[in-house]
């Protein structure tokens, strides 16, 4: 099951890194779950000079958790990837919405 989902999750992280490097705010926020898109749009728009710096850690993100389909309260499948920044590990939460992995928190 992890082997089937890992490439799709990695693609989402790769696409986000590419959008951030290019400074494409709309492309970046399209990779977020609908309920958090406006928050991240505001954050990215407020700090455009920092977008590219966020990309490198995302390139090295690794899958650290994948839920069973039935476990999520809202009926969505969830996953988490680990991202290292200056020796500190951060968790990036993802949800599967309509067959597509989207970022819930960054």
PDB file of C-alpha atoms in Angstrom:
ATOM      1  CA  UNK A   1       0.000   0.000   0.000  1.00  0.00           C
ATOM      2  CA  UNK A   2       2.806   2.427   0.860  1.00  0.00           C
ATOM      3  CA  UNK A   3       4.553   1.558  -2.393  1.00  0.00           C
ATOM      4  CA  UNK A   4       1.425   2.547  -4.320  1.00  0.00           C
ATOM      5  CA  UNK A   5       0.948   5.892  -2.547  1.00  0.00           C
ATOM      6  CA  UNK A   6       4.549   6.992  -2.117  1.00  0.00           C
ATOM      7  CA  UNK A   7       5.111   8.109  -5.743  1.00  0.00           C
ATOM      8  CA  UNK A   8       1.957  10.252  -5.716  1.00  0.00           C
ATOM      9  CA  UNK A   9       2.899  11.852  -2.398  1.00  0.00           C
ATOM     10  CA  UNK A  10       6.435  12.480  -3.654  1.00  0.00           C
ATOM     11  CA  UNK A  11       5.011  14.083  -6.803  1.00  0.00           C
ATOM     12  CA  UNK A  12       2.955  16.510  -4.711  1.00  0.00           C
ATOM     13  CA  UNK A  13       6.035  17.521  -2.723  1.00  0.00           C
ATOM     14  CA  UNK A  14       8.119  17.822  -5.910  1.00  0.00           C
ATOM     15  CA  UNK A  15       5.444  19.963  -7.589  1.00  0.00           C
ATOM     16  CA  UNK A  16       5.234  22.220  -4.540  1.00  0.00           C
ATOM     17  CA  UNK A  17       9.012  22.660  -4.476  1.00  0.00           C
ATOM     18  CA  UNK A  18       9.011  23.554  -8.189  1.00  0.00           C
ATOM     19  CA  UNK A  19       6.187  26.069  -7.771  1.00  0.00           C
ATOM     20  CA  UNK A  20       7.931  27.709  -4.812  1.00  0.00           C
ATOM     21  CA  UNK A  21      11.247  27.927  -6.699  1.00  0.00           C
ATOM     22  CA  UNK A  22       9.454  29.612  -9.582  1.00  0.00           C
ATOM     23  CA  UNK A  23       7.572  31.966  -7.260  1.00  0.00           C
ATOM     24  CA  UNK A  24       4.259  30.678  -8.617  1.00  0.00           C
ATOM     25  CA  UNK A  25       1.946  31.274  -5.671  1.00  0.00           C
ATOM     26  CA  UNK A  26      -1.223  30.093  -7.440  1.00  0.00           C
ATOM     27  CA  UNK A  27       0.412  26.840  -8.546  1.00  0.00           C
ATOM     28  CA  UNK A  28       1.739  26.284  -5.034  1.00  0.00           C
ATOM     29  CA  UNK A  29      -1.566  26.856  -3.252  1.00  0.00           C
ATOM     30  CA  UNK A  30      -3.381  24.587  -5.716  1.00  0.00           C
ATOM     31  CA  UNK A  31      -1.448  21.746  -4.054  1.00  0.00           C
ATOM     32  CA  UNK A  32      -3.040  22.486  -0.678  1.00  0.00           C
ATOM     33  CA  UNK A  33      -6.326  21.170   0.684  1.00  0.00           C
ATOM     34  CA  UNK A  34      -9.163  23.605  -0.147  1.00  0.00           C
ATOM     35  CA  UNK A  35      -9.788  24.541   3.476  1.00  0.00           C
ATOM     36  CA  UNK A  36      -6.246  25.927   3.953  1.00  0.00           C
ATOM     37  CA  UNK A  37      -5.513  27.401   0.507  1.00  0.00           C
ATOM     38  CA  UNK A  38      -6.360  30.996   1.390  1.00  0.00           C
ATOM     39  CA  UNK A  39      -4.176  30.884   4.506  1.00  0.00           C
ATOM     40  CA  UNK A  40      -1.168  29.689   2.504  1.00  0.00           C
ATOM     41  CA  UNK A  41      -1.905  32.094  -0.356  1.00  0.00           C
ATOM     42  CA  UNK A  42      -1.745  34.965   2.148  1.00  0.00           C
ATOM     43  CA  UNK A  43       1.425  33.589   3.744  1.00  0.00           C
ATOM     44  CA  UNK A  44       3.218  33.078   0.428  1.00  0.00           C
ATOM     45  CA  UNK A  45       2.123  36.466  -0.919  1.00  0.00           C
ATOM     46  CA  UNK A  46       3.387  38.176   2.232  1.00  0.00           C
ATOM     47  CA  UNK A  47       6.867  36.611   1.933  1.00  0.00           C
ATOM     48  CA  UNK A  48       7.671  36.103  -1.772  1.00  0.00           C
ATOM     49  CA  UNK A  49      11.404  36.440  -1.136  1.00  0.00           C
ATOM     50  CA  UNK A  50      11.334  33.298   1.050  1.00  0.00           C
ATOM     51  CA  UNK A  51       9.521  30.929  -1.308  1.00  0.00           C
ATOM     52  CA  UNK A  52      12.570  29.526  -3.095  1.00  0.00           C
ATOM     53  CA  UNK A  53      14.332  28.798   0.210  1.00  0.00           C
ATOM     54  CA  UNK A  54      11.448  26.521   1.222  1.00  0.00           C
ATOM     55  CA  UNK A  55      11.925  24.297  -1.837  1.00  0.00           C
ATOM     56  CA  UNK A  56      15.192  22.527  -0.962  1.00  0.00           C
ATOM     57  CA  UNK A  57      13.929  20.880   2.242  1.00  0.00           C
ATOM     58  CA  UNK A  58      10.819  19.695   0.387  1.00  0.00           C
ATOM     59  CA  UNK A  59      12.992  17.934  -2.199  1.00  0.00           C
ATOM     60  CA  UNK A  60      14.312  15.633   0.522  1.00  0.00           C
ATOM     61  CA  UNK A  61      10.949  14.929   2.205  1.00  0.00           C
ATOM     62  CA  UNK A  62      10.329  11.294   3.107  1.00  0.00           C
ATOM     63  CA  UNK A  63       7.070   9.492   3.859  1.00  0.00           C
ATOM     64  CA  UNK A  64       6.807   8.816   7.590  1.00  0.00           C
ATOM     65  CA  UNK A  65       3.126   7.913   8.106  1.00  0.00           C
ATOM     66  CA  UNK A  66       0.240   6.656   5.978  1.00  0.00           C
ATOM     67  CA  UNK A  67      -3.195   6.080   7.502  1.00  0.00           C
ATOM     68  CA  UNK A  68      -5.686   3.425   6.586  1.00  0.00           C
ATOM     69  CA  UNK A  69      -8.610   4.786   4.577  1.00  0.00           C
ATOM     70  CA  UNK A  70     -11.147   4.262   7.363  1.00  0.00           C
ATOM     71  CA  UNK A  71      -9.182   5.984  10.120  1.00  0.00           C
ATOM     72  CA  UNK A  72      -9.588   9.626   9.147  1.00  0.00           C
ATOM     73  CA  UNK A  73     -12.500  11.339  10.902  1.00  0.00           C
ATOM     74  CA  UNK A  74     -13.486  13.285   7.813  1.00  0.00           C
ATOM     75  CA  UNK A  75     -13.315  10.211   5.558  1.00  0.00           C
ATOM     76  CA  UNK A  76     -10.054  11.295   3.945  1.00  0.00           C
ATOM     77  CA  UNK A  77      -6.883   9.297   3.957  1.00  0.00           C
ATOM     78  CA  UNK A  78      -3.960  11.076   5.582  1.00  0.00           C
ATOM     79  CA  UNK A  79      -0.200  10.904   5.356  1.00  0.00           C
ATOM     80  CA  UNK A  80       2.748  12.702   6.824  1.00  0.00           C
ATOM     81  CA  UNK A  81       6.169  13.387   5.391  1.00  0.00           C
ATOM     82  CA  UNK A  82       9.261  14.301   7.369  1.00  0.00           C
ATOM     83  CA  UNK A  83      11.173  17.380   6.269  1.00  0.00           C
ATOM     84  CA  UNK A  84      14.600  18.262   7.670  1.00  0.00           C
ATOM     85  CA  UNK A  85      15.534  21.922   8.098  1.00  0.00           C
ATOM     86  CA  UNK A  86      18.846  22.729   9.794  1.00  0.00           C
ATOM     87  CA  UNK A  87      18.815  19.388  11.626  1.00  0.00           C
ATOM     88  CA  UNK A  88      15.246  19.779  12.869  1.00  0.00           C
ATOM     89  CA  UNK A  89      12.544  17.403  11.615  1.00  0.00           C
ATOM     90  CA  UNK A  90       9.185  18.913  10.713  1.00  0.00           C
ATOM     91  CA  UNK A  91       6.051  16.992   9.798  1.00  0.00           C
ATOM     92  CA  UNK A  92       4.076  17.988   6.718  1.00  0.00           C
ATOM     93  CA  UNK A  93       0.518  16.645   6.802  1.00  0.00           C
ATOM     94  CA  UNK A  94      -1.240  15.565   3.610  1.00  0.00           C
ATOM     95  CA  UNK A  95      -4.783  14.405   2.849  1.00  0.00           C
ATOM     96  CA  UNK A  96      -6.101  12.483  -0.109  1.00  0.00           C
ATOM     97  CA  UNK A  97      -8.933  14.434  -1.724  1.00  0.00           C
ATOM     98  CA  UNK A  98     -10.741  13.000  -4.745  1.00  0.00           C
ATOM     99  CA  UNK A  99      -7.831  10.659  -5.468  1.00  0.00           C
ATOM    100  CA  UNK A 100      -5.188  13.396  -5.231  1.00  0.00           C
ATOM    101  CA  UNK A 101      -2.727  14.014  -2.408  1.00  0.00           C
ATOM    102  CA  UNK A 102      -2.891  17.609  -1.130  1.00  0.00           C
ATOM    103  CA  UNK A 103      -0.979  19.344   1.632  1.00  0.00           C
ATOM    104  CA  UNK A 104      -2.920  20.108   4.793  1.00  0.00           C
ATOM    105  CA  UNK A 105      -0.159  21.773   6.824  1.00  0.00           C
ATOM    106  CA  UNK A 106       3.324  22.858   5.914  1.00  0.00           C
TER     107      UNK A 106
END
